[in-house]
Amino acid sequence: MCEGGKGSSLAFGQVVIGPPGSGKTTYCHGMQEFMGRIGRKVTVVNLDPANEVMPYQCAVDIAELITLPDVMENLKLGPNGGLIYCMEYLEANFDWLQEKLAAFRGHYYLFDCPGQVELYTHHDALKNVFAQLAKWNFRLAAVHLVDSHYCTDPGKFISVLCTSLSTMLHVELPHVNILSKMDLIEQYGKLAFNLDYYTEVLDLSYLVDHLASDPFFRNYRRLNEKLVEVIEDYSLVSFVPLNVQDKESMRQVMQAVDKANGYSFGDQEHRSLEALMSAAVGADFHFTSTLAVQEKYVQSQDKAVEEEVMDL
């Protein structure tokens, strides 16, 4: 992975991004275990200087270079300013990162990134880190995690769509948006529409109409309509549902990411023609994965209604 070396081998991986609490570290842990069981050599790289508790086996840790508590204490910065400084410091020390990664040639990489949204929407430090990795022949896909509970609040979901779109345009990597914690979605309340409405980001005018039923949001209908128009005009945002505890859900997410970063089309693993064509076409991917989660969600809702009737 020498910089500028055309003959160096390709390295594949994921940069796991998303807001705080979206499940990035849990995802890295689950994906590391899942890929390990199918025989893939996986290296997890922690790029979050605020991440002190890591359940996964961390091969490369930014804490060896810089930590957020040290920056906050020595430079008298807050958490947000401290994280930005840490990413700029990493950008200025590419040689450290290159040396650490070189020890794991032939591995698949999972980059656990910080949770500060500004780093993915308008600040350039982390974007430049990803661009440098590309120069070292890394083929990466951005895995953007969003907590699925935002689906239960139309206003928050529109905000999530705007953030996801902004992230996709700024990071400039093949992108897979994930609705995480799907195993907990029934605890957040009843969805206004079927789950595929949120994962496929269908006609958002229905969401605006639903928001207008709230007296508070009725005054902001015109604003919401314009935000929705921007999202629909780009037609880029969609989501894959994820339950880290479910093997099939993990497999489907891995398939989507492998297709995005090109790993599916390499010779790193022995694949059947059927598996390769499935990854290439992927026509029924979102439908089947969403349908499985939707069935579980509907069953849980039906059970809740039955219990209420029994109580009466």
Tab-separated table of C-alpha atoms in Angstrom:
chain	number	residue	atom	x	y	z
A	1	MET	CA	0.000	0.000	0.000
A	2	CYS	CA	2.707	2.447	-0.968
A	3	GLU	CA	1.520	5.911	-1.897
A	4	GLY	CA	1.392	6.311	-5.618
A	5	GLY	CA	2.415	2.723	-6.276
A	6	LYS	CA	0.398	1.401	-9.186
A	7	GLY	CA	1.534	-2.136	-8.602
A	8	SER	CA	0.451	-2.344	-4.982
A	9	SER	CA	-2.480	-4.601	-4.142
A	10	LEU	CA	-5.946	-3.280	-3.414
A	11	ALA	CA	-7.301	-3.126	0.127
A	12	PHE	CA	-11.028	-3.129	0.798
A	13	GLY	CA	-12.937	-1.803	3.756
A	14	GLN	CA	-15.667	0.295	5.344
A	15	VAL	CA	-15.617	3.672	7.050
A	16	VAL	CA	-18.357	3.476	9.683
A	17	ILE	CA	-19.845	6.919	10.283
A	18	GLY	CA	-22.951	8.403	11.861
A	19	PRO	CA	-24.172	10.540	14.765
A	20	PRO	CA	-23.424	9.687	18.418
A	21	GLY	CA	-25.397	6.725	19.748
A	22	SER	CA	-26.232	5.315	16.311
A	23	GLY	CA	-24.359	2.067	17.039
A	24	LYS	CA	-21.084	2.478	15.129
A	25	THR	CA	-18.884	0.659	17.644
A	26	THR	CA	-21.483	-2.102	18.109
A	27	TYR	CA	-21.668	-2.460	14.327
A	28	CYS	CA	-17.875	-2.791	14.033
A	29	HIS	CA	-17.869	-5.429	16.751
A	30	GLY	CA	-20.700	-7.393	15.160
A	31	MET	CA	-19.273	-7.145	11.638
A	32	GLN	CA	-15.816	-8.188	12.846
A	33	GLU	CA	-17.247	-11.332	14.436
A	34	PHE	CA	-19.523	-12.063	11.469
A	35	MET	CA	-16.774	-11.730	8.874
A	36	GLY	CA	-14.378	-13.726	11.039
A	37	ARG	CA	-16.806	-16.639	11.029
A	38	ILE	CA	-16.938	-16.727	7.241
A	39	GLY	CA	-13.146	-16.748	7.051
A	40	ARG	CA	-12.415	-13.143	6.188
A	41	LYS	CA	-9.372	-11.524	7.832
A	42	VAL	CA	-10.670	-8.343	9.430
A	43	THR	CA	-8.754	-5.450	10.977
A	44	VAL	CA	-10.631	-2.841	13.010
A	45	VAL	CA	-9.123	0.641	13.063
A	46	ASN	CA	-10.383	3.007	15.760
A	47	LEU	CA	-10.287	6.590	14.460
A	48	ASP	CA	-12.438	7.960	17.290
A	49	PRO	CA	-10.172	9.657	19.878
A	50	ALA	CA	-13.091	9.760	22.329
A	51	ASN	CA	-13.686	5.999	22.146
A	52	GLU	CA	-12.359	4.605	25.420
A	53	VAL	CA	-14.366	1.365	25.626
A	54	MET	CA	-13.987	-0.881	22.576
A	55	PRO	CA	-15.691	-4.297	22.629
A	56	TYR	CA	-13.911	-5.384	19.439
A	57	GLN	CA	-10.292	-6.416	18.915
A	58	CYS	CA	-8.671	-3.137	17.926
A	59	ALA	CA	-5.571	-3.514	15.757
A	60	VAL	CA	-4.911	0.198	15.176
A	61	ASP	CA	-5.974	2.818	17.721
A	62	ILE	CA	-5.748	6.586	17.220
A	63	ALA	CA	-5.247	6.859	20.987
A	64	GLU	CA	-1.622	5.911	20.345
A	65	LEU	CA	-1.328	9.162	18.391
A	66	ILE	CA	-3.721	11.524	20.158
A	67	THR	CA	-6.636	11.425	22.602
A	68	LEU	CA	-9.572	13.774	23.051
A	69	PRO	CA	-9.144	14.239	26.869
A	70	ASP	CA	-5.524	15.334	26.374
A	71	VAL	CA	-6.523	17.845	23.679
A	72	MET	CA	-9.356	19.264	25.779
A	73	GLU	CA	-7.114	19.608	28.825
A	74	ASN	CA	-4.023	21.017	27.128
A	75	LEU	CA	-5.684	23.272	24.545
A	76	LYS	CA	-8.751	24.195	26.629
A	77	LEU	CA	-11.157	23.059	23.924
A	78	GLY	CA	-14.635	21.605	24.207
A	79	PRO	CA	-15.591	18.147	22.882
A	80	ASN	CA	-16.536	19.380	19.398
A	81	GLY	CA	-13.503	21.594	18.908
A	82	GLY	CA	-11.303	18.870	20.387
A	83	LEU	CA	-12.553	16.250	17.911
A	84	ILE	CA	-11.940	18.574	14.974
A	85	TYR	CA	-8.393	19.226	16.224
A	86	CYS	CA	-7.784	15.477	16.570
A	87	MET	CA	-8.884	14.818	12.980
A	88	GLU	CA	-6.697	17.663	11.715
A	89	TYR	CA	-3.796	16.211	13.704
A	90	LEU	CA	-4.401	12.802	12.120
A	91	GLU	CA	-4.470	14.467	8.703
A	92	ALA	CA	-1.074	16.006	9.477
A	93	ASN	CA	0.353	12.610	10.507
A	94	PHE	CA	-0.533	10.358	7.569
A	95	ASP	CA	2.824	8.618	7.902
A	96	TRP	CA	1.787	7.217	11.311
A	97	LEU	CA	-1.452	5.830	9.868
A	98	GLN	CA	0.264	4.380	6.799
A	99	GLU	CA	2.866	2.602	8.931
A	100	LYS	CA	0.206	1.104	11.202
A	101	LEU	CA	-1.984	-0.113	8.328
A	102	ALA	CA	0.962	-1.638	6.457
A	103	ALA	CA	1.248	-4.319	9.146
A	104	PHE	CA	-2.119	-5.783	8.083
A	105	ARG	CA	-1.729	-6.287	4.346
A	106	GLY	CA	-4.357	-8.539	2.810
A	107	HIS	CA	-6.922	-7.791	5.523
A	108	TYR	CA	-10.377	-6.259	5.240
A	109	TYR	CA	-10.580	-2.971	7.175
A	110	LEU	CA	-13.298	-1.524	9.388
A	111	PHE	CA	-12.685	2.132	10.303
A	112	ASP	CA	-14.643	3.154	13.419
A	113	CYS	CA	-15.036	6.923	13.040
A	114	PRO	CA	-16.060	9.739	15.444
A	115	GLY	CA	-19.703	10.651	15.932
A	116	GLN	CA	-19.488	14.398	15.323
A	117	VAL	CA	-21.851	15.151	12.438
A	118	GLU	CA	-19.922	18.255	11.327
A	119	LEU	CA	-16.989	16.047	10.354
A	120	TYR	CA	-19.122	14.466	7.613
A	121	THR	CA	-21.229	17.400	6.461
A	122	HIS	CA	-18.816	20.325	5.973
A	123	HIS	CA	-15.408	19.871	7.647
A	124	ASP	CA	-12.665	18.540	5.363
A	125	ALA	CA	-10.192	16.773	7.699
A	126	LEU	CA	-11.821	13.334	7.749
A	127	LYS	CA	-12.768	13.627	4.081
A	128	ASN	CA	-9.076	14.223	3.328
A	129	VAL	CA	-8.133	11.157	5.370
A	130	PHE	CA	-10.469	9.040	3.236
A	131	ALA	CA	-9.022	10.591	0.071
A	132	GLN	CA	-5.497	9.722	1.235
A	133	LEU	CA	-6.539	6.135	1.904
A	134	ALA	CA	-7.827	5.985	-1.680
A	135	LYS	CA	-4.363	7.076	-2.889
A	136	TRP	CA	-2.955	4.113	-0.954
A	137	ASN	CA	-5.208	1.820	-3.024
A	138	PHE	CA	-7.933	1.425	-0.423
A	139	ARG	CA	-11.369	0.780	-1.917
A	140	LEU	CA	-13.775	2.026	0.740
A	141	ALA	CA	-17.515	2.359	1.197
A	142	ALA	CA	-19.078	4.694	3.736
A	143	VAL	CA	-21.516	2.930	6.062
A	144	HIS	CA	-23.712	5.657	7.542
A	145	LEU	CA	-25.677	4.484	10.575
A	146	VAL	CA	-28.891	6.187	11.690
A	147	ASP	CA	-30.966	5.120	14.691
A	148	SER	CA	-34.247	3.627	13.454
A	149	HIS	CA	-36.274	5.385	16.159
A	150	TYR	CA	-36.216	8.530	14.003
A	151	CYS	CA	-38.747	6.800	11.745
A	152	THR	CA	-41.406	7.240	14.418
A	153	ASP	CA	-41.096	11.050	14.286
A	154	PRO	CA	-41.743	12.533	10.792
A	155	GLY	CA	-39.978	15.800	11.636
A	156	LYS	CA	-36.840	14.031	12.827
A	157	PHE	CA	-36.916	11.670	9.854
A	158	ILE	CA	-36.843	14.606	7.408
A	159	SER	CA	-33.875	15.964	9.357
A	160	VAL	CA	-32.163	12.567	9.073
A	161	LEU	CA	-32.756	12.529	5.314
A	162	CYS	CA	-31.163	15.975	4.950
A	163	THR	CA	-28.166	14.960	7.060
A	164	SER	CA	-27.721	11.714	5.126
A	165	LEU	CA	-27.864	13.538	1.783
A	166	SER	CA	-25.382	16.176	2.952
A	167	THR	CA	-23.034	13.447	4.185
A	168	MET	CA	-23.223	11.543	0.901
A	169	LEU	CA	-22.387	14.658	-1.110
A	170	HIS	CA	-19.539	15.759	1.167
A	171	VAL	CA	-17.757	12.475	1.916
A	172	GLU	CA	-17.672	11.466	-1.766
A	173	LEU	CA	-17.501	7.706	-1.222
A	174	PRO	CA	-19.795	4.851	-2.298
A	175	HIS	CA	-22.471	5.064	0.354
A	176	VAL	CA	-24.723	2.630	2.230
A	177	ASN	CA	-27.206	4.196	4.654
A	178	ILE	CA	-28.242	1.923	7.524
A	179	LEU	CA	-31.263	2.070	9.838
A	180	SER	CA	-29.703	0.546	12.945
A	181	LYS	CA	-31.288	-1.040	16.026
A	182	MET	CA	-34.212	-2.485	14.076
A	183	ASP	CA	-34.685	-5.064	16.822
A	184	LEU	CA	-35.809	-2.201	19.092
A	185	ILE	CA	-38.073	-0.337	16.684
A	186	GLU	CA	-41.306	-1.676	18.190
A	187	GLN	CA	-40.309	-0.014	21.477
A	188	TYR	CA	-40.267	3.430	19.844
A	189	GLY	CA	-43.939	3.485	18.890
A	190	LYS	CA	-46.158	2.821	15.889
A	191	LEU	CA	-44.925	3.894	12.455
A	192	ALA	CA	-47.171	6.146	10.388
A	193	PHE	CA	-46.379	4.128	7.224
A	194	ASN	CA	-45.010	0.702	6.339
A	195	LEU	CA	-41.298	0.211	6.926
A	196	ASP	CA	-40.478	0.099	3.194
A	197	TYR	CA	-41.748	3.682	2.952
A	198	TYR	CA	-38.822	4.749	5.155
A	199	THR	CA	-36.150	2.447	3.770
A	200	GLU	CA	-36.885	3.203	0.106
A	201	VAL	CA	-37.732	6.870	0.851
A	202	LEU	CA	-40.906	6.826	-1.217
A	203	ASP	CA	-43.190	9.787	-2.043
A	204	LEU	CA	-42.346	12.172	0.802
A	205	SER	CA	-45.397	14.364	0.210
A	206	TYR	CA	-47.318	11.922	2.418
A	207	LEU	CA	-44.820	12.628	5.198
A	208	VAL	CA	-45.365	16.378	4.815
A	209	ASP	CA	-49.146	15.857	4.986
A	210	HIS	CA	-48.703	13.771	8.112
A	211	LEU	CA	-46.580	16.517	9.678
A	212	ALA	CA	-49.240	19.107	8.877
A	213	SER	CA	-51.615	17.329	11.245
A	214	ASP	CA	-49.454	18.653	14.086
A	215	PRO	CA	-50.359	22.300	14.902
A	216	PHE	CA	-46.693	23.149	15.507
A	217	PHE	CA	-45.439	21.816	12.166
A	218	ARG	CA	-48.425	23.201	10.256
A	219	ASN	CA	-46.761	26.620	10.358
A	220	TYR	CA	-43.638	25.166	8.741
A	221	ARG	CA	-45.316	23.234	5.956
A	222	ARG	CA	-43.729	25.323	3.196
A	223	LEU	CA	-40.257	24.804	4.673
A	224	ASN	CA	-40.784	21.047	4.943
A	225	GLU	CA	-42.030	20.908	1.351
A	226	LYS	CA	-38.842	22.599	0.113
A	227	LEU	CA	-36.601	20.296	2.173
A	228	VAL	CA	-38.436	17.277	0.794
A	229	GLU	CA	-38.048	18.605	-2.752
A	230	VAL	CA	-34.266	18.812	-2.323
A	231	ILE	CA	-34.117	15.222	-1.093
A	232	GLU	CA	-36.307	13.911	-3.897
A	233	ASP	CA	-34.504	15.927	-6.592
A	234	TYR	CA	-31.188	14.248	-5.738
A	235	SER	CA	-32.892	10.850	-5.408
A	236	LEU	CA	-29.877	9.384	-3.608
A	237	VAL	CA	-31.031	8.511	-0.109
A	238	SER	CA	-32.338	5.067	0.818
A	239	PHE	CA	-31.747	2.827	3.819
A	240	VAL	CA	-30.963	-0.789	4.609
A	241	PRO	CA	-32.501	-2.078	7.879
A	242	LEU	CA	-30.066	-3.690	10.320
A	243	ASN	CA	-30.406	-5.880	13.387
A	244	VAL	CA	-26.877	-6.700	14.585
A	245	GLN	CA	-28.209	-9.718	16.474
A	246	ASP	CA	-29.632	-11.280	13.295
A	247	LYS	CA	-27.208	-13.177	11.041
A	248	GLU	CA	-29.344	-12.791	7.926
A	249	SER	CA	-29.602	-9.045	8.464
A	250	MET	CA	-25.816	-8.817	8.845
A	251	ARG	CA	-25.301	-10.883	5.698
A	252	GLN	CA	-27.548	-8.605	3.670
A	253	VAL	CA	-25.785	-5.476	4.898
A	254	MET	CA	-22.394	-7.043	4.157
A	255	GLN	CA	-23.594	-7.897	0.648
A	256	ALA	CA	-24.678	-4.286	0.038
A	257	VAL	CA	-21.352	-2.900	1.285
A	258	ASP	CA	-19.291	-5.447	-0.690
A	259	LYS	CA	-21.154	-4.382	-3.806
A	260	ALA	CA	-20.529	-0.688	-3.028
A	261	ASN	CA	-16.763	-0.927	-2.497
A	262	GLY	CA	-16.215	-3.548	-5.227
A	263	TYR	CA	-15.133	-6.402	-2.980
A	264	SER	CA	-17.812	-8.671	-4.485
A	265	PHE	CA	-16.162	-8.480	-7.885
A	266	GLY	CA	-12.632	-9.382	-6.776
A	267	ASP	CA	-10.929	-12.732	-6.263
A	268	GLN	CA	-10.367	-12.419	-2.525
A	269	GLU	CA	-12.820	-15.201	-1.768
A	270	HIS	CA	-14.074	-18.195	-3.744
A	271	ARG	CA	-17.552	-17.360	-5.001
A	272	SER	CA	-20.112	-19.193	-7.031
A	273	LEU	CA	-21.479	-17.570	-10.197
A	274	GLU	CA	-24.867	-17.372	-8.518
A	275	ALA	CA	-23.480	-15.370	-5.579
A	276	LEU	CA	-21.623	-13.001	-7.886
A	277	MET	CA	-24.698	-12.346	-10.012
A	278	SER	CA	-26.770	-11.810	-6.893
A	279	ALA	CA	-24.363	-9.112	-5.748
A	280	ALA	CA	-24.238	-7.539	-9.204
A	281	VAL	CA	-27.986	-7.374	-9.727
A	282	GLY	CA	-29.298	-7.114	-6.164
A	283	ALA	CA	-32.805	-6.421	-7.447
A	284	ASP	CA	-34.602	-8.055	-4.547
A	285	PHE	CA	-32.118	-7.121	-1.850
A	286	HIS	CA	-33.885	-4.203	-0.210
A	287	PHE	CA	-37.309	-5.749	-0.644
A	288	THR	CA	-36.466	-9.041	1.061
A	289	SER	CA	-34.490	-7.486	3.899
A	290	THR	CA	-37.188	-4.883	4.566
A	291	LEU	CA	-39.983	-7.442	4.296
A	292	ALA	CA	-38.430	-9.641	6.969
A	293	VAL	CA	-38.168	-6.758	9.432
A	294	GLN	CA	-41.622	-5.483	8.487
A	295	GLU	CA	-43.181	-8.871	9.264
A	296	LYS	CA	-41.581	-8.918	12.708
A	297	TYR	CA	-42.728	-5.352	13.350
A	298	VAL	CA	-46.317	-6.032	12.274
A	299	GLN	CA	-46.429	-9.196	14.384
A	300	SER	CA	-45.275	-7.279	17.441
A	301	GLN	CA	-47.908	-4.585	16.782
A	302	ASP	CA	-50.657	-7.206	16.364
A	303	LYS	CA	-49.581	-8.889	19.577
A	304	ALA	CA	-49.721	-5.564	21.428
A	305	VAL	CA	-53.251	-4.937	20.143
A	306	GLU	CA	-54.347	-8.422	21.195
A	307	GLU	CA	-52.985	-7.860	24.692
A	308	GLU	CA	-54.873	-4.568	24.928
A	309	VAL	CA	-58.099	-6.290	23.874
A	310	MET	CA	-57.551	-9.045	26.449
A	311	ASP	CA	-57.011	-6.454	29.177
A	312	LEU	CA	-60.354	-4.872	28.271
